[in-house]
């Protein structure tokens, strides 16, 4: 094993003196340094395996990415359970809410109008717009990205359960139209 001695003095901010020793021998003490601080660190021998700093950084980045992906999966729904974290919707209640709050723009049965796009369309299939996208649309509004309609404003006074009910109703309409 080798060791390195780093001597820092008031006269020289950092001066490094590396002393290599053969395995089994003790390193000589560093020369006295008035007011200096002495640090000793391990330096591996040439026959000891080392990990390059870039590989260490890469492993850290990979670990951080996996951790972040796990947090995102937990926050936005991951495998198992309801993937969007929404309550279970009731399609009958959702139909009533849809007719009251959504049909003016999206049509009586989700077929669209001159003011808003059809929700019974392959663009809104579950693998393209998950159920959570409906909740976000209601809470935040939507900037047009599939159609040439104006932006959808946020819809106030709908609970998560209300949105889940409307979403279940829309999904039932989609399934009846063969959109899965």
Short mmCIF file of C-alpha atoms in Angstrom, two decimals:
data_model
loop_
_atom_site.label_atom_id
_atom_site.label_comp_id
_atom_site.label_asym_id
_atom_site.label_seq_id
_atom_site.Cartn_x
_atom_site.Cartn_y
_atom_site.Cartn_z
CA UNK A 1 0.00 0.00 0.00
CA UNK A 2 1.14 3.52 -0.69
CA UNK A 3 0.26 6.67 1.10
CA UNK A 4 0.39 10.31 0.21
CA UNK A 5 1.16 13.17 2.48
CA UNK A 6 -0.35 16.54 1.74
CA UNK A 7 1.21 19.45 3.57
CA UNK A 8 -0.48 22.82 3.62
CA UNK A 9 1.39 25.77 5.08
CA UNK A 10 0.57 29.44 5.43
CA UNK A 11 3.38 30.15 2.94
CA UNK A 12 2.29 27.61 0.33
CA UNK A 13 -1.51 27.20 0.12
CA UNK A 14 -1.27 23.54 -0.87
CA UNK A 15 1.92 21.61 -1.43
CA UNK A 16 1.64 17.93 -2.12
CA UNK A 17 4.40 15.54 -1.36
CA UNK A 18 3.64 11.99 -2.40
CA UNK A 19 5.69 9.34 -0.75
CA UNK A 20 5.29 5.87 -2.06
CA UNK A 21 6.16 2.98 0.15
CA UNK A 22 6.39 -0.67 -0.57
CA UNK A 23 3.77 -2.92 1.01
CA UNK A 24 4.61 -3.69 4.62
CA UNK A 25 6.72 -0.54 5.13
CA UNK A 26 5.65 2.53 6.99
CA UNK A 27 5.94 5.89 5.29
CA UNK A 28 8.46 8.34 6.70
CA UNK A 29 7.01 11.20 8.65
CA UNK A 30 6.70 14.42 6.67
CA UNK A 31 9.13 17.21 7.30
CA UNK A 32 7.96 19.61 9.98
CA UNK A 33 5.96 22.51 8.64
CA UNK A 34 5.50 25.52 10.90
CA UNK A 35 1.78 26.18 11.20
CA UNK A 36 1.04 23.54 8.56
CA UNK A 37 -1.65 20.91 8.52
CA UNK A 38 -0.79 17.36 7.55
CA UNK A 39 -3.21 14.97 5.86
CA UNK A 40 -2.52 11.37 4.97
CA UNK A 41 -4.54 9.52 2.34
CA UNK A 42 -4.36 6.06 0.83
CA UNK A 43 -3.02 5.75 -2.72
CA UNK A 44 -3.45 2.31 -4.29
CA UNK A 45 -0.46 0.40 -5.60
CA UNK A 46 -0.20 -0.27 -9.28
CA UNK A 47 -1.33 -3.87 -8.76
CA UNK A 48 -4.46 -2.78 -6.86
CA UNK A 49 -7.56 -2.40 -8.96
CA UNK A 50 -8.89 1.15 -9.25
CA UNK A 51 -12.12 2.55 -10.59
CA UNK A 52 -11.75 5.49 -12.94
CA UNK A 53 -13.47 8.65 -11.79
CA UNK A 54 -15.55 8.76 -14.97
CA UNK A 55 -16.93 5.27 -14.27
CA UNK A 56 -17.72 6.28 -10.70
CA UNK A 57 -19.55 9.34 -11.99
CA UNK A 58 -21.41 7.21 -14.52
CA UNK A 59 -22.54 4.79 -11.81
CA UNK A 60 -23.73 7.73 -9.72
CA UNK A 61 -25.68 9.13 -12.63
CA UNK A 62 -27.26 5.74 -13.35
CA UNK A 63 -28.20 5.29 -9.69
CA UNK A 64 -29.67 8.79 -9.52
CA UNK A 65 -31.64 8.20 -12.73
CA UNK A 66 -33.08 4.93 -11.44
CA UNK A 67 -34.01 6.60 -8.17
CA UNK A 68 -35.66 9.50 -9.97
CA UNK A 69 -37.56 7.11 -12.24
CA UNK A 70 -38.82 5.30 -9.15
CA UNK A 71 -40.03 8.55 -7.61
CA UNK A 72 -41.78 9.53 -10.84
CA UNK A 73 -43.42 6.10 -11.04
CA UNK A 74 -44.69 6.44 -7.47
CA UNK A 75 -45.86 10.04 -7.97
CA UNK A 76 -47.58 9.52 -11.33
CA UNK A 77 -48.58 5.90 -11.04
CA UNK A 78 -46.47 2.85 -11.57
CA UNK A 79 -47.09 -0.85 -11.94
CA UNK A 80 -49.83 -2.27 -9.76
CA UNK A 81 -53.00 -0.68 -8.45
CA UNK A 82 -54.61 2.24 -10.22
CA UNK A 83 -51.82 3.61 -12.41
CA UNK A 84 -53.02 7.20 -12.16
CA UNK A 85 -53.92 7.25 -8.50
CA UNK A 86 -57.49 8.28 -9.34
CA UNK A 87 -60.46 6.87 -7.48
CA UNK A 88 -62.55 4.27 -9.29
CA UNK A 89 -65.01 6.03 -11.54
CA UNK A 90 -68.76 5.51 -11.91
CA UNK A 91 -69.75 5.77 -15.60
CA UNK A 92 -73.42 6.59 -14.88
CA UNK A 93 -72.50 9.51 -12.65
CA UNK A 94 -69.79 10.46 -15.17
CA UNK A 95 -72.37 10.66 -17.97
CA UNK A 96 -74.43 13.19 -15.99
CA UNK A 97 -71.34 15.29 -15.17
CA UNK A 98 -70.11 15.06 -18.77
CA UNK A 99 -73.43 16.33 -20.10
CA UNK A 100 -73.39 19.22 -17.60
CA UNK A 101 -69.73 20.28 -17.78
CA UNK A 102 -68.10 18.85 -20.95
CA UNK A 103 -70.66 18.25 -23.71
CA UNK A 104 -70.88 21.91 -24.78
CA UNK A 105 -67.35 21.66 -26.20
CA UNK A 106 -66.75 17.91 -26.63
CA UNK A 107 -70.19 16.85 -27.91
CA UNK A 108 -73.02 14.95 -26.23
CA UNK A 109 -71.24 11.61 -26.55
CA UNK A 110 -67.67 12.81 -26.88
CA UNK A 111 -67.84 13.25 -30.66
CA UNK A 112 -66.56 16.84 -30.63
CA UNK A 113 -68.07 20.17 -31.70
CA UNK A 114 -66.88 23.33 -33.40
CA UNK A 115 -65.53 24.45 -29.99
CA UNK A 116 -63.66 21.32 -28.89
CA UNK A 117 -62.15 18.04 -30.09
CA UNK A 118 -63.75 14.61 -29.95
CA UNK A 119 -62.70 12.56 -26.95
CA UNK A 120 -63.87 9.37 -28.68
CA UNK A 121 -60.84 9.35 -30.95
CA UNK A 122 -57.64 7.26 -31.10
CA UNK A 123 -55.63 10.31 -29.91
CA UNK A 124 -57.25 9.85 -26.49
CA UNK A 125 -56.83 6.09 -26.17
CA UNK A 126 -55.52 5.05 -22.72
CA UNK A 127 -52.00 4.23 -23.91
CA UNK A 128 -51.63 7.72 -25.41
CA UNK A 129 -53.53 9.85 -22.86
CA UNK A 130 -53.70 8.04 -19.53
CA UNK A 131 -56.55 8.70 -17.11
CA UNK A 132 -54.32 11.10 -15.20
CA UNK A 133 -54.18 13.32 -18.31
CA UNK A 134 -57.91 13.99 -17.89
CA UNK A 135 -57.32 15.12 -14.31
CA UNK A 136 -54.46 17.39 -15.38
CA UNK A 137 -56.59 18.84 -18.19
CA UNK A 138 -59.38 19.68 -15.75
CA UNK A 139 -56.98 21.17 -13.16
CA UNK A 140 -54.56 23.05 -15.43
CA UNK A 141 -56.30 23.41 -18.75
CA UNK A 142 -54.78 22.26 -22.04
CA UNK A 143 -52.69 23.93 -24.70
CA UNK A 144 -53.78 22.58 -28.10
CA UNK A 145 -51.40 19.89 -29.36
CA UNK A 146 -53.48 17.57 -31.59
CA UNK A 147 -56.14 19.90 -32.95
CA UNK A 148 -56.62 23.47 -34.16
CA UNK A 149 -59.05 24.39 -31.39
CA UNK A 150 -58.26 27.08 -28.85
CA UNK A 151 -56.85 26.20 -25.44
CA UNK A 152 -59.07 24.44 -22.92
CA UNK A 153 -59.36 26.47 -19.71
CA UNK A 154 -59.18 24.79 -16.30
CA UNK A 155 -62.59 23.52 -15.15
CA UNK A 156 -63.32 24.64 -11.57
CA UNK A 157 -65.39 22.86 -8.92
CA UNK A 158 -64.79 19.26 -9.98
CA UNK A 159 -63.40 16.85 -7.39
CA UNK A 160 -60.99 14.03 -8.18
CA UNK A 161 -63.96 11.66 -7.88
CA UNK A 162 -65.94 13.75 -10.39
CA UNK A 163 -63.05 13.62 -12.86
CA UNK A 164 -62.68 9.85 -12.32
CA UNK A 165 -66.40 9.41 -13.05
CA UNK A 166 -66.20 11.47 -16.26
CA UNK A 167 -63.05 9.60 -17.29
CA UNK A 168 -64.78 6.23 -16.77
CA UNK A 169 -67.69 7.42 -18.91
CA UNK A 170 -65.35 8.58 -21.71
CA UNK A 171 -63.41 5.29 -21.54
CA UNK A 172 -66.69 3.35 -21.85
CA UNK A 173 -67.60 5.43 -24.92
CA UNK A 174 -64.17 4.74 -26.40
CA UNK A 175 -64.44 0.99 -25.76
CA UNK A 176 -67.89 0.93 -27.40
CA UNK A 177 -66.30 2.60 -30.45
CA UNK A 178 -63.48 0.02 -30.53
CA UNK A 179 -60.80 2.34 -29.13
CA UNK A 180 -58.72 0.47 -26.57
#
